[in-house]
Coordinates of C-alpha atoms and ligand atoms in Angstrom, one line a residue:
M669 CA 7.3 -13.3 4.0
C670 CA 4.3 -14.2 1.9
G671 CA 2.4 -17.2 0.6
I672 CA 3.0 -18.6 -2.9
F673 CA 1.1 -21.2 -4.9
G674 CA 1.4 -22.5 -8.4
M675 CA -0.3 -25.3 -10.3
I676 CA -0.7 -27.0 -13.6
G677 CA -4.0 -28.8 -14.1
S678 CA -7.8 -28.4 -14.2
G679 CA -9.6 -25.8 -12.3
A680 CA -6.3 -24.0 -11.8
V681 CA -7.8 -20.4 -11.3
D682 CA -10.3 -21.5 -8.6
K683 CA -7.9 -23.8 -6.8
T684 CA -5.2 -21.1 -6.7
L685 CA -7.6 -18.5 -5.3
S686 CA -8.8 -21.1 -2.6
A687 CA -5.2 -21.9 -1.8
L688 CA -4.3 -18.2 -1.5
K689 CA -7.2 -17.7 1.0
R690 CA -5.7 -20.5 3.1
L691 CA -2.2 -19.0 2.8
E692 CA -3.4 -15.6 4.0
Y693 CA -2.0 -16.3 7.5
R694 CA 1.4 -15.7 5.9
G695 CA 0.4 -12.2 4.7
Y696 CA -2.8 -10.5 3.7
D697 CA -2.1 -7.0 2.5
S698 CA -2.3 -7.7 -1.2
A699 CA -2.8 -10.7 -3.5
G700 CA -2.5 -11.6 -7.2
I701 CA -2.5 -14.4 -9.8
A702 CA -0.9 -14.9 -13.2
V703 CA -3.0 -17.0 -15.5
K704 CA -1.2 -18.7 -18.4
N705 CA -3.1 -19.8 -21.5
G706 CA -1.5 -20.6 -24.8
G707 CA 1.4 -18.1 -25.2
C708 CA -0.3 -15.5 -23.1
I709 CA 0.1 -14.6 -19.4
N710 CA -2.6 -12.4 -17.8
I711 CA -2.0 -10.8 -14.4
Y712 CA -4.8 -9.9 -11.9
K713 CA -3.6 -8.3 -8.7
Q714 CA -5.0 -6.0 -5.9
A715 CA -4.1 -4.4 -2.6
G716 CA -6.3 -6.0 0.0
M717 CA -7.2 -9.6 0.8
V718 CA -7.8 -12.5 -1.4
G719 CA -11.6 -12.0 -1.2
Q720 CA -11.2 -8.7 -3.1
L721 CA -8.9 -10.3 -5.6
R722 CA -11.5 -13.0 -6.3
K723 CA -14.0 -10.2 -7.2
S724 CA -11.7 -8.7 -9.8
V725 CA -10.9 -12.0 -11.6
P726 CA -13.3 -12.7 -14.5
A727 CA -15.5 -15.7 -13.6
D728 CA -15.0 -17.5 -16.9
I729 CA -11.2 -17.2 -17.1
V730 CA -9.4 -20.5 -17.6
G731 CA -5.7 -21.2 -17.2
E732 CA -3.5 -24.2 -18.2
S733 CA -1.4 -23.1 -15.3
V734 CA -1.7 -20.4 -12.6
I735 CA 0.7 -18.9 -10.1
G736 CA -0.5 -16.9 -7.1
H737 CA 0.7 -14.8 -4.2
T738 CA -0.5 -13.3 -0.9
R739 CA 1.8 -10.6 0.4
W740 CA 3.2 -9.3 3.6
A741 CA 5.0 -6.1 2.6
T742 CA 8.8 -5.9 3.1
H743 CA 10.1 -3.8 0.2
G744 CA 7.6 -1.2 -0.9
E745 CA 4.3 0.0 0.4
V746 CA 1.0 -1.9 0.1
S747 CA -0.3 -1.1 -3.4
Q748 CA -1.4 -2.8 -6.5
A749 CA 1.9 -2.0 -8.2
N750 CA 3.8 -3.8 -5.5
A751 CA 1.5 -6.8 -5.4
H752 CA 2.8 -10.0 -7.1
P753 CA 3.0 -11.6 -9.6
F754 CA 5.5 -9.6 -11.6
I755 CA 5.9 -9.9 -15.3
S756 CA 9.0 -9.3 -17.4
Q757 CA 9.0 -6.4 -19.8
H758 CA 8.2 -8.5 -22.9
K759 CA 5.7 -10.6 -21.0
Q760 CA 7.7 -13.8 -21.3
F761 CA 8.1 -14.6 -17.6
A762 CA 5.9 -14.1 -14.6
V763 CA 7.0 -14.8 -11.0
V764 CA 5.8 -15.0 -7.5
H765 CA 8.3 -14.8 -4.7
N766 CA 8.6 -15.3 -1.0
G767 CA 11.8 -14.2 0.8
I768 CA 14.2 -11.3 0.3
I769 CA 16.5 -10.8 -2.7
E770 CA 19.4 -9.1 -0.9
N771 CA 21.3 -8.1 -4.0
H772 CA 18.2 -6.8 -5.8
L773 CA 19.5 -3.2 -6.1
S774 CA 22.7 -4.1 -8.0
L775 CA 20.8 -6.5 -10.2
K776 CA 18.1 -3.8 -10.9
Y777 CA 20.7 -1.2 -11.9
R778 CA 22.3 -3.6 -14.3
L779 CA 19.0 -4.6 -15.8
Q780 CA 17.9 -1.0 -16.1
S781 CA 21.1 -0.1 -17.8
C782 CA 20.2 -2.7 -20.4
G783 CA 16.7 -1.1 -20.9
A784 CA 14.5 -3.0 -18.4
E785 CA 11.6 -0.9 -17.0
F786 CA 10.6 -1.6 -13.4
T787 CA 7.1 -0.9 -12.3
S788 CA 7.3 -1.6 -8.5
Q789 CA 9.4 -0.8 -5.4
T790 CA 9.8 -4.5 -4.6
D791 CA 12.9 -6.7 -4.5
S792 CA 11.0 -9.5 -6.2
E793 CA 10.4 -7.8 -9.6
V794 CA 14.0 -8.2 -10.5
V795 CA 13.6 -12.0 -10.8
A796 CA 11.1 -11.6 -13.7
H797 CA 13.4 -9.2 -15.6
L798 CA 16.5 -11.3 -14.9
L799 CA 14.8 -14.4 -16.3
E800 CA 14.0 -12.6 -19.5
A801 CA 17.6 -11.2 -19.8
N802 CA 19.0 -14.7 -19.2
F803 CA 16.8 -16.4 -21.8
S804 CA 18.4 -17.5 -25.0
G805 CA 16.2 -20.4 -26.1
D806 CA 16.6 -22.8 -23.1
T807 CA 14.1 -22.0 -20.3
L808 CA 15.7 -24.3 -17.7
A809 CA 19.1 -22.7 -18.4
A810 CA 17.5 -19.3 -17.9
V811 CA 16.1 -20.4 -14.6
T812 CA 19.3 -22.0 -13.3
S813 CA 21.4 -19.0 -14.3
T814 CA 18.9 -16.6 -12.7
A815 CA 19.0 -18.7 -9.5
K816 CA 22.8 -18.5 -9.4
Q817 CA 22.7 -14.7 -9.6
L818 CA 20.3 -14.3 -6.7
E819 CA 21.4 -13.7 -3.1
G820 CA 19.3 -14.0 0.0
S821 CA 16.3 -16.2 0.6
F822 CA 13.8 -17.1 -2.0
A823 CA 11.0 -19.5 -3.0
V824 CA 10.0 -18.5 -6.5
V825 CA 7.5 -20.0 -8.9
V826 CA 7.8 -19.1 -12.6
T827 CA 5.4 -19.3 -15.5
T828 CA 6.6 -18.6 -19.0
A829 CA 5.0 -17.9 -22.3
H830 CA 7.6 -20.2 -24.0
N831 CA 6.1 -23.5 -22.9
G832 CA 3.4 -25.1 -20.6
N833 CA 5.8 -25.8 -17.7
L834 CA 6.1 -24.3 -14.3
Y835 CA 9.5 -23.7 -12.8
A836 CA 10.5 -23.2 -9.2
I837 CA 13.6 -22.0 -7.4
K838 CA 14.3 -22.5 -3.7
R839 CA 16.8 -21.3 -1.1
K840 CA 16.0 -20.9 2.6
S841 CA 12.3 -20.1 2.1
P842 CA 9.8 -22.9 2.3
L843 CA 8.5 -24.5 -0.9
V844 CA 6.7 -27.8 -1.2
V845 CA 5.9 -29.7 -4.4
G846 CA 2.8 -31.9 -4.8
V847 CA 1.6 -34.3 -7.5
S848 CA -1.6 -36.0 -8.3
G849 CA -2.0 -37.7 -11.7
N850 CA -1.0 -35.1 -14.3
E851 CA -1.5 -32.2 -11.9
V852 CA 1.5 -30.5 -10.2
Y853 CA 1.4 -28.0 -7.3
F854 CA 3.9 -25.7 -5.7
C855 CA 3.1 -24.1 -2.3
S856 CA 4.7 -22.4 0.7
D857 CA 2.8 -24.7 3.1
I858 CA 2.2 -28.4 2.9
R859 CA -1.1 -28.0 4.7
C860 CA -2.6 -26.3 1.6
L861 CA -1.7 -29.3 -0.6
S862 CA -3.4 -32.1 1.4
Q863 CA -6.7 -31.7 -0.4
Y864 CA -5.1 -31.6 -3.9
A865 CA -2.0 -33.7 -4.0
V866 CA -1.4 -37.4 -3.4
K867 CA 2.4 -37.2 -2.9
V868 CA 4.4 -34.2 -1.7
A869 CA 8.1 -33.4 -1.4
Q870 CA 10.0 -30.6 0.4
M871 CA 12.2 -28.9 -2.2
P872 CA 15.8 -28.9 -1.0
D873 CA 17.7 -25.6 -0.7
D874 CA 19.6 -24.6 -3.8
T875 CA 17.5 -26.5 -6.2
V876 CA 15.2 -25.7 -9.1
A877 CA 12.2 -27.7 -10.2
V878 CA 10.7 -28.2 -13.7
S879 CA 7.1 -29.4 -13.8
A880 CA 5.3 -30.3 -17.0
P881 CA 1.6 -30.7 -18.0
S882 CA 2.2 -34.5 -18.1
G883 CA 2.5 -34.3 -14.3
S884 CA 6.3 -34.9 -14.3
V885 CA 8.6 -33.0 -11.9
A886 CA 12.4 -33.0 -12.2
F887 CA 14.9 -31.3 -9.8
Y888 CA 18.3 -29.8 -10.6
D889 CA 21.0 -28.0 -8.7
F890 CA 21.8 -24.4 -9.8
D891 CA 24.4 -25.9 -12.2
G892 CA 21.8 -27.9 -14.0
N893 CA 22.8 -31.3 -12.5
P894 CA 19.9 -33.6 -11.7
V895 CA 19.0 -33.9 -8.0
S896 CA 17.0 -36.7 -6.5
V897 CA 14.1 -35.7 -4.2
K898 CA 12.0 -38.1 -2.1
F899 CA 8.2 -37.8 -2.3
F900 CA 6.0 -39.0 0.5
T901 CA 2.3 -39.6 0.9
V902 CA 0.2 -36.5 2.1
D903 CA -1.0 -36.7 5.7
A904 CA -4.6 -35.5 5.6
A905 CA -4.3 -34.6 9.3
E906 CA -2.0 -31.8 8.2
D907 CA -4.9 -30.0 6.5
F908 CA -6.3 -26.7 7.6
A909 CA -9.6 -26.9 9.4
D910 CA -12.4 -24.7 7.9
F911 CA -14.0 -22.6 10.5
D912 CA -16.3 -19.6 10.5
G913 CA -15.8 -18.0 13.9
D914 CA -12.7 -16.4 15.4
Y915 CA -9.8 -18.8 15.3
M916 CA -8.2 -17.0 18.3
L917 CA -11.1 -17.7 20.6
K918 CA -11.4 -21.3 19.4
E919 CA -7.7 -21.8 20.0
I920 CA -7.8 -20.4 23.5
L921 CA -10.7 -22.7 24.3
E922 CA -8.7 -25.7 23.1
I923 CA -5.9 -25.1 25.5
P924 CA -6.8 -27.6 28.2
E925 CA -7.2 -30.4 25.7
K926 CA -4.0 -29.5 23.8
I927 CA -2.0 -29.4 27.0
R928 CA -3.1 -33.0 27.7
Q929 CA -2.2 -33.8 24.1
A930 CA 1.2 -32.2 24.5
K931 CA 2.0 -34.3 27.6
K932 CA 0.8 -37.5 25.9
G933 CA 2.7 -36.7 22.7
Y934 CA 5.9 -36.0 24.7
F935 CA 5.9 -39.4 26.3
A936 CA 4.6 -41.3 23.2
D937 CA 7.6 -39.9 21.3
G938 CA 10.1 -41.2 23.9
G939 CA 10.4 -38.2 26.2
L940 CA 13.7 -36.3 26.2
N941 CA 15.4 -38.7 23.8
L942 CA 18.9 -37.7 24.9
T943 CA 21.4 -40.2 26.3
A944 CA 22.6 -39.7 29.9
K945 CA 26.1 -39.1 28.4
V946 CA 24.9 -36.2 26.3
V947 CA 23.0 -34.7 29.2
H948 CA 26.0 -34.9 31.5
R949 CA 28.1 -33.0 28.9
I950 CA 25.6 -30.1 28.8
K951 CA 26.9 -27.0 30.7
R952 CA 24.8 -24.3 29.1
I953 CA 21.3 -24.3 27.6
Y954 CA 19.9 -21.6 25.3
L955 CA 16.2 -21.2 24.8
I956 CA 15.9 -19.4 21.5
G957 CA 12.8 -18.1 19.7
C958 CA 10.9 -15.0 18.5
G959 CA 7.8 -13.2 19.8
T960 CA 5.6 -15.6 21.7
A961 CA 8.0 -18.5 21.2
Y962 CA 10.7 -16.3 22.9
N963 CA 8.4 -15.5 25.7
S964 CA 7.8 -19.2 26.3
G965 CA 11.6 -19.6 26.5
L966 CA 11.8 -16.7 28.9
E967 CA 9.3 -18.5 31.2
A968 CA 10.9 -21.9 30.8
A969 CA 14.3 -20.3 31.8
A970 CA 12.7 -18.9 35.0
L971 CA 11.4 -22.5 35.8
A972 CA 14.8 -23.9 34.9
R973 CA 16.5 -21.7 37.5
E974 CA 14.5 -23.7 40.1
M975 CA 15.5 -27.0 38.6
L976 CA 19.0 -26.8 37.2
N977 CA 22.4 -25.6 38.4
I978 CA 23.7 -24.6 35.0
D979 CA 23.2 -21.5 32.9
V980 CA 19.8 -21.5 31.1
L981 CA 19.6 -18.4 28.9
P982 CA 16.6 -17.2 26.9
V983 CA 17.7 -15.4 23.8
I984 CA 15.8 -13.7 21.0
A985 CA 16.7 -15.5 17.8
S986 CA 17.5 -12.4 15.7
E987 CA 19.9 -11.3 18.5
F988 CA 21.5 -14.7 18.9
I989 CA 22.5 -14.8 15.2
Y990 CA 24.6 -11.6 15.3
D991 CA 25.7 -11.5 19.0
R992 CA 28.6 -13.4 20.5
Y993 CA 26.8 -15.9 22.7
P994 CA 29.3 -18.7 23.4
V995 CA 28.6 -22.1 21.9
D996 CA 30.7 -25.3 22.0
N997 CA 30.1 -29.0 22.4
T998 CA 28.8 -28.5 25.9
T999 CA 25.9 -26.3 24.6
L1000 CA 22.4 -27.4 24.1
A1001 CA 20.0 -25.0 22.3
F1002 CA 16.3 -25.4 22.2
L1003 CA 14.9 -23.7 19.1
I1004 CA 11.3 -22.8 19.8
S1005 CA 8.9 -22.0 17.0
Q1006 CA 5.3 -22.7 16.4
S1007 CA 5.6 -22.8 12.7
G1008 CA 9.1 -24.1 12.5
E1009 CA 9.6 -21.7 9.5
T1010 CA 10.7 -18.5 11.3
A1011 CA 13.8 -17.4 9.4
D1012 CA 15.6 -15.9 12.5
T1013 CA 15.1 -19.1 14.5
I1014 CA 16.3 -21.3 11.7
R1015 CA 19.4 -19.1 11.2
A1016 CA 20.0 -19.3 15.0
A1017 CA 19.9 -23.1 14.8
E1018 CA 22.4 -23.0 12.0
R1019 CA 24.7 -20.8 14.0
V1020 CA 24.6 -23.2 17.0
A1021 CA 25.3 -26.2 14.7
E1022 CA 28.2 -24.4 12.9
T1023 CA 29.9 -23.7 16.3
G1024 CA 29.6 -27.3 17.6
G1025 CA 26.5 -27.1 19.8
F1026 CA 23.6 -29.5 20.0
T1027 CA 20.3 -28.3 18.5
Y1028 CA 16.8 -29.4 19.6
A1029 CA 13.7 -28.1 17.7
V1030 CA 10.5 -27.5 19.7
T1031 CA 7.9 -26.9 17.1
N1032 CA 4.2 -27.5 16.2
T1033 CA 4.9 -28.9 12.7
S1034 CA 6.6 -32.2 12.1
T1035 CA 7.6 -31.3 8.5
S1036 CA 9.0 -27.9 9.2
T1037 CA 12.4 -26.5 8.0
L1038 CA 13.5 -26.0 11.6
R1039 CA 12.9 -29.6 12.5
Y1040 CA 15.2 -30.7 9.7
A1041 CA 17.8 -28.1 10.7
C1042 CA 18.2 -29.5 14.2
N1043 CA 19.7 -32.6 15.7
K1044 CA 16.5 -33.5 17.7
F1045 CA 12.9 -32.5 17.4
K1046 CA 9.9 -32.5 19.8
N1047 CA 6.4 -31.8 18.6
I1048 CA 4.4 -29.6 21.0
C1049 CA 1.2 -31.3 19.6
A1050 CA -1.0 -28.1 19.7
D1051 CA -2.4 -28.9 16.2
G1052 CA -2.9 -26.2 13.6
E1053 CA -2.8 -22.7 15.0
F1054 CA -4.3 -20.2 12.5
A1055 CA -4.9 -17.0 14.4
V1056 CA -1.9 -14.7 13.9
A1057 CA -1.8 -14.1 17.7
S1058 CA -0.3 -17.3 19.1
T1059 CA -2.2 -18.7 22.1
K1060 CA -2.4 -22.5 22.5
A1061 CA 1.0 -23.0 21.1
Y1062 CA 2.5 -20.9 23.9
N1063 CA 0.9 -23.1 26.6
C1064 CA 2.0 -26.3 24.8
Q1065 CA 5.5 -24.9 24.3
L1066 CA 5.7 -24.2 28.0
I1067 CA 4.5 -27.7 28.9
T1068 CA 6.9 -29.4 26.5
L1069 CA 9.9 -27.2 27.6
T1070 CA 9.0 -27.9 31.3
L1071 CA 9.0 -31.6 30.7
L1072 CA 12.3 -31.5 28.7
L1073 CA 14.0 -29.4 31.3
A1074 CA 12.7 -31.5 34.2
D1075 CA 14.0 -34.6 32.4
I1076 CA 17.4 -33.0 32.0
A1077 CA 17.4 -31.8 35.7
Y1078 CA 16.5 -35.3 36.8
L1079 CA 19.2 -37.0 34.7
K1080 CA 21.7 -34.4 36.0
G1081 CA 20.6 -35.1 39.6
S1082 CA 19.6 -31.6 40.4
I1083 CA 16.0 -32.6 41.2
D1084 CA 14.9 -35.8 42.8
E1085 CA 12.4 -38.4 41.6
N1086 CA 9.7 -37.0 43.8
V1087 CA 9.9 -33.5 42.3
H1088 CA 10.3 -34.9 38.8
N1089 CA 7.1 -37.0 39.2
K1090 CA 5.2 -34.1 40.7
I1091 CA 6.0 -31.9 37.7
I1092 CA 4.8 -34.6 35.3
D1093 CA 1.6 -35.3 37.3
S1094 CA 0.7 -31.6 37.8
V1095 CA 0.2 -31.2 34.0
D1096 CA -3.2 -32.9 34.4
S1097 CA -4.4 -30.6 37.2
L1098 CA -3.2 -27.7 35.1
S1099 CA -5.7 -28.5 32.4
A1100 CA -8.5 -28.7 35.0
A1101 CA -7.4 -25.3 36.4
I1102 CA -7.5 -23.7 32.9
E1103 CA -10.9 -25.1 32.3
S1104 CA -12.2 -23.4 35.4
T1105 CA -10.5 -20.2 34.5
L1106 CA -12.1 -20.3 31.0
A1107 CA -15.5 -20.8 32.6
D1108 CA -15.0 -17.4 34.3
S1109 CA -14.3 -15.6 31.0
Y1110 CA -17.4 -13.4 31.4
Q1111 CA -15.5 -11.4 34.0
I1112 CA -12.7 -10.8 31.6
A1113 CA -15.1 -9.8 28.9
R1114 CA -16.6 -7.2 31.3
L1115 CA -13.1 -5.9 32.2
A1116 CA -12.4 -5.6 28.5
D1117 CA -15.2 -3.1 28.2
E1118 CA -13.7 -1.0 31.0
I1119 CA -10.1 -0.9 29.7
K1120 CA -10.6 -0.8 25.9
D1121 CA -10.2 3.0 25.9
S1122 CA -7.0 3.0 28.0
S1123 CA -4.3 5.3 26.8
A1124 CA -1.8 2.5 27.6
V1125 CA -1.6 -0.8 29.3
F1126 CA 1.4 -1.9 31.4
F1127 CA 1.8 -5.5 32.4
L1128 CA 3.8 -6.2 35.6
G1129 CA 5.2 -9.4 37.1
R1130 CA 8.1 -10.6 39.2
T1131 CA 10.4 -13.5 38.5
R1132 CA 8.4 -16.3 36.8
D1133 CA 5.4 -13.9 36.3
Y1134 CA 7.4 -11.4 34.3
P1135 CA 7.4 -13.7 31.2
T1136 CA 3.7 -14.0 31.5
A1137 CA 3.5 -10.2 31.6
A1138 CA 5.6 -10.0 28.5
E1139 CA 3.3 -12.4 26.7
G1140 CA 0.1 -10.7 27.9
S1141 CA 1.5 -7.4 26.6
L1142 CA 2.5 -8.8 23.2
K1143 CA -1.0 -10.3 22.8
L1144 CA -2.8 -7.1 23.6
K1145 CA -0.7 -4.8 21.5
E1146 CA -0.7 -7.0 18.4
I1147 CA -4.4 -7.4 18.1
S1148 CA -5.9 -4.3 19.8
Y1149 CA -3.2 -1.8 18.7
I1150 CA -3.3 -0.3 22.2
H1151 CA 0.2 0.8 23.4
S1152 CA 1.4 -1.7 25.9
E1153 CA 4.6 -2.7 27.6
A1154 CA 5.7 -5.3 30.2
Y1155 CA 8.1 -4.7 33.1
P1156 CA 9.4 -6.7 36.0
A1157 CA 7.3 -4.9 38.7
G1158 CA 10.3 -3.7 40.7
E1159 CA 11.8 -2.0 37.7
L1160 CA 8.8 0.3 37.4
K1161 CA 10.1 2.9 39.9
H1162 CA 13.3 3.3 37.8
G1163 CA 11.7 5.5 35.2
T1164 CA 8.4 4.0 33.9
L1165 CA 6.4 5.3 36.9
A1166 CA 6.6 8.7 35.1
L1167 CA 3.9 7.4 32.7
M1168 CA 1.4 6.4 35.3
E1169 CA -1.7 8.6 35.3
K1170 CA -5.5 8.4 35.0
G1171 CA -6.5 6.5 31.8
V1172 CA -3.6 4.1 32.1
T1173 CA -4.3 0.4 33.0
V1174 CA -1.9 -1.8 34.8
V1175 CA -2.3 -5.6 34.7
A1176 CA -0.3 -7.3 37.5
I1177 CA 0.4 -11.0 37.6
A1178 CA 1.1 -12.3 41.1
T1179 CA 1.3 -16.1 41.5
D1180 CA 4.2 -16.4 44.0
S1181 CA 2.8 -16.2 47.6
A1182 CA 6.3 -15.2 48.8
L1183 CA 6.1 -12.0 46.6
I1184 CA 2.6 -10.8 47.5
D1185 CA 3.7 -7.9 49.7
K1186 CA 6.2 -6.7 47.0
M1187 CA 3.5 -6.8 44.3
S1188 CA 1.1 -5.0 46.7
S1189 CA 3.6 -2.2 47.0
S1190 CA 4.0 -2.0 43.2
I1191 CA 0.3 -1.8 42.8
A1192 CA 0.0 0.9 45.5
E1193 CA 2.6 3.0 43.6
V1194 CA 0.6 3.0 40.4
V1195 CA -2.9 3.4 42.0
T1196 CA -1.6 6.5 43.9
R1197 CA -0.8 8.0 40.5
G1198 CA -4.3 7.4 39.1
A1199 CA -3.8 4.1 37.1
R1200 CA -6.4 1.4 37.4
V1201 CA -5.2 -2.1 38.3
I1202 CA -6.3 -5.6 37.3
C1203 CA -4.4 -8.4 39.1
V1204 CA -4.3 -12.0 37.9
S1205 CA -3.6 -14.0 41.0
P1206 CA -4.8 -16.9 43.3
Y1207 CA -4.6 -14.4 46.2
G1208 CA -6.6 -11.3 47.2
F1209 CA -5.4 -7.7 46.6
S1210 CA -7.5 -4.9 48.2
N1211 CA -6.2 -2.2 45.8
A1212 CA -6.9 -4.0 42.5
T1213 CA -9.7 -5.8 40.6
V1214 CA -8.6 -9.4 41.0
V1215 CA -9.1 -12.1 38.3
K1216 CA -8.8 -15.2 40.5
I1217 CA -7.0 -18.2 39.2
P1218 CA -6.7 -21.6 41.0
V1219 CA -3.5 -22.6 42.8
V1220 CA -1.4 -25.1 40.8
N1221 CA 2.1 -26.6 41.1
R1222 CA 4.5 -23.7 40.9
F1223 CA 6.0 -25.0 37.6
M1224 CA 2.6 -24.7 36.0
F1225 CA 1.6 -21.2 36.9
G1226 CA 2.9 -19.6 33.7
A1227 CA 0.7 -21.8 31.5
L1228 CA -2.3 -20.9 33.6
S1229 CA -2.0 -17.2 34.4
V1230 CA -1.5 -16.3 30.7
V1231 CA -5.0 -17.6 29.9
P1232 CA -6.9 -14.6 31.3
L1233 CA -4.4 -12.3 29.5
Q1234 CA -5.0 -14.1 26.2
L1235 CA -8.8 -13.7 26.7
L1236 CA -8.4 -10.1 27.7
A1237 CA -6.5 -9.3 24.5
Y1238 CA -9.2 -11.1 22.5
Y1239 CA -12.1 -9.3 24.1
V1240 CA -10.5 -5.9 24.0
A1241 CA -9.8 -6.3 20.3
K1242 CA -13.3 -7.4 19.7
R1243 CA -14.7 -4.4 21.5
L1244 CA -12.5 -2.2 19.3
N1245 CA -13.8 -4.0 16.2
R1246 CA -10.3 -5.3 15.2
N1247 CA -9.7 -8.2 12.9
V1248 CA -8.5 -10.5 15.7
D1249 CA -7.3 -13.3 13.5
K1250 CA -5.5 -11.1 11.0
P1251 CA -4.2 -8.0 12.7
R1252 CA -2.5 -5.2 10.8
N1253 CA 1.1 -5.4 9.7
L1254 CA 1.6 -9.0 10.9
A1255 CA 1.7 -12.5 9.5
K1256 CA 1.6 -15.9 11.1
S1257 CA 4.9 -17.1 9.8
V1258 CA 7.9 -14.7 9.4
T1259 CA 10.1 -16.3 6.9
V1260 CA 12.4 -13.3 6.3
E1261 CA 15.2 -12.1 8.5
Ligands
LIG2203 O1 6.2 -19.6 14.3 P1 7.0 -19.0 15.4 O2 6.6 -19.5 16.8 O3 8.5 -19.1 15.2 O4 6.6 -17.4 15.4 C1 7.3 -16.5 16.2 C2 6.6 -15.2 16.3 O5 6.5 -14.6 15.0 C3 5.2 -15.3 16.8 O6 5.2 -15.9 18.0 C4 4.5 -13.9 16.9 O7 5.2 -13.2 17.9 C5 3.0 -14.1 17.2 N1 2.3 -13.3 16.3 C6 2.7 -13.6 18.6 O8 1.3 -13.8 18.9

């Protein structure tokens, strides 16, 4: 997983560095560019972020074409040697790559036996050497035969000393082409192109592209046969917003408005958009995603248990791909992904489709790979989310999934019109409840001071509050680096209680009035052993510091009670001086399995 960019045209060095900065959400442990001028390719690369790379690139350097890369390490440590671009031994080809070359070792051994000298531990370097080995006068032929020899997932942009063209290869990793006059762009994310390109096209899988300094772009399959690809006009609304503060806080504060937007967008796009015939056929629903998107599926499944009489199972995408979850034509799978580019989730969609199920993408990007891999698509309308820690997308995923499941339940007759309408109406009061919770954020900021030095933080919840605990825990650990786990509260006494002692913080979520006594007992068990407890609840608890939230419709509690936890993670990370928007070892979009 990484961000790649390439372009032919004026100001190529500066534009590439700016684009890499915007692509940093995909990886930010090292960055580099290859600048092509005449028959010469110069490489500049660094461990660290794009800002550091910019300092090492001579201000007066000019390139006819430039390729660039921002890295999230998969093969090989974070180092200058492992940073992209990679150049072939005789400096004829330089490449940037996003994805994983699964057969890189066998290719490497073969190339080494023919004299190629490798300088990195990466899987990607093999592509540069392979291009050189395959070259016998025809660059396109070298690119297509290289593409044919690669296994795995790859978006590659190639510059060559032989001519002024840029070449690209694409299979299973995102790659977009943009054009404007005689300028051509390649990029991992369409949103980076909206300020440069007039027309854009998603490169189809198993194609190569050849772009020339005249501004022409031609596409071929791996056998060299021409492929026709449709370009469309760039939507400026897809652009990144420039912002100086912390995106995470900005995105949390946007939640009430984005929830209103998600509901509006849901109905403007026709609601469920499945016929009654299809709905009646459904006997099993999977909610599939990774990380936060999985947690939203976990919460939606808890809500579905109150609405539907069929199996609704949340599954982690990377588990779904390799396990034996049954799928047939009575199966509906919601594939949940903010980016719509998460490799595991896309593979899971393919597995459902291959085995006869119906696939429904729930994403935040209308042009994503996942959207096109699924039968149906619903946009959660959260708008661009740039902090690596997902916040507003979670709340909008929850609202969208709740509306989808309520529509299915209503069409199946398992909830009546009254309950159905109440669910829809309660979205508006949810936004107001979140606004009042955000207004109390000073209390959370104070609590952050108290718990920032905790040796560990455990999040507890029962039934529909457990997914909220899981999401709160994920948020805290990913940006503060404090060890954190989530448990169904009743499970605590079956082992984890051993870890409760002074210095440990427990965050309990208790939104179900019927379970207050049970939660009170769980809190007593940990307090007795020295842990301090914070409880997010509309109700009072004498043995915990309570963060009060308003009472909302029971189907809306998940999207509300997570907000104090998102804020808590943010403030704890700030107190610890973490980079909240770009935490260590993570990236926004995980495009490798
Ligand atoms: O783009 P996706 O929703 O598919 O991303 C899935 C996860 O990688 C993502 O939610 C991740 O867990 C976040 N960093 C959590 O804040």
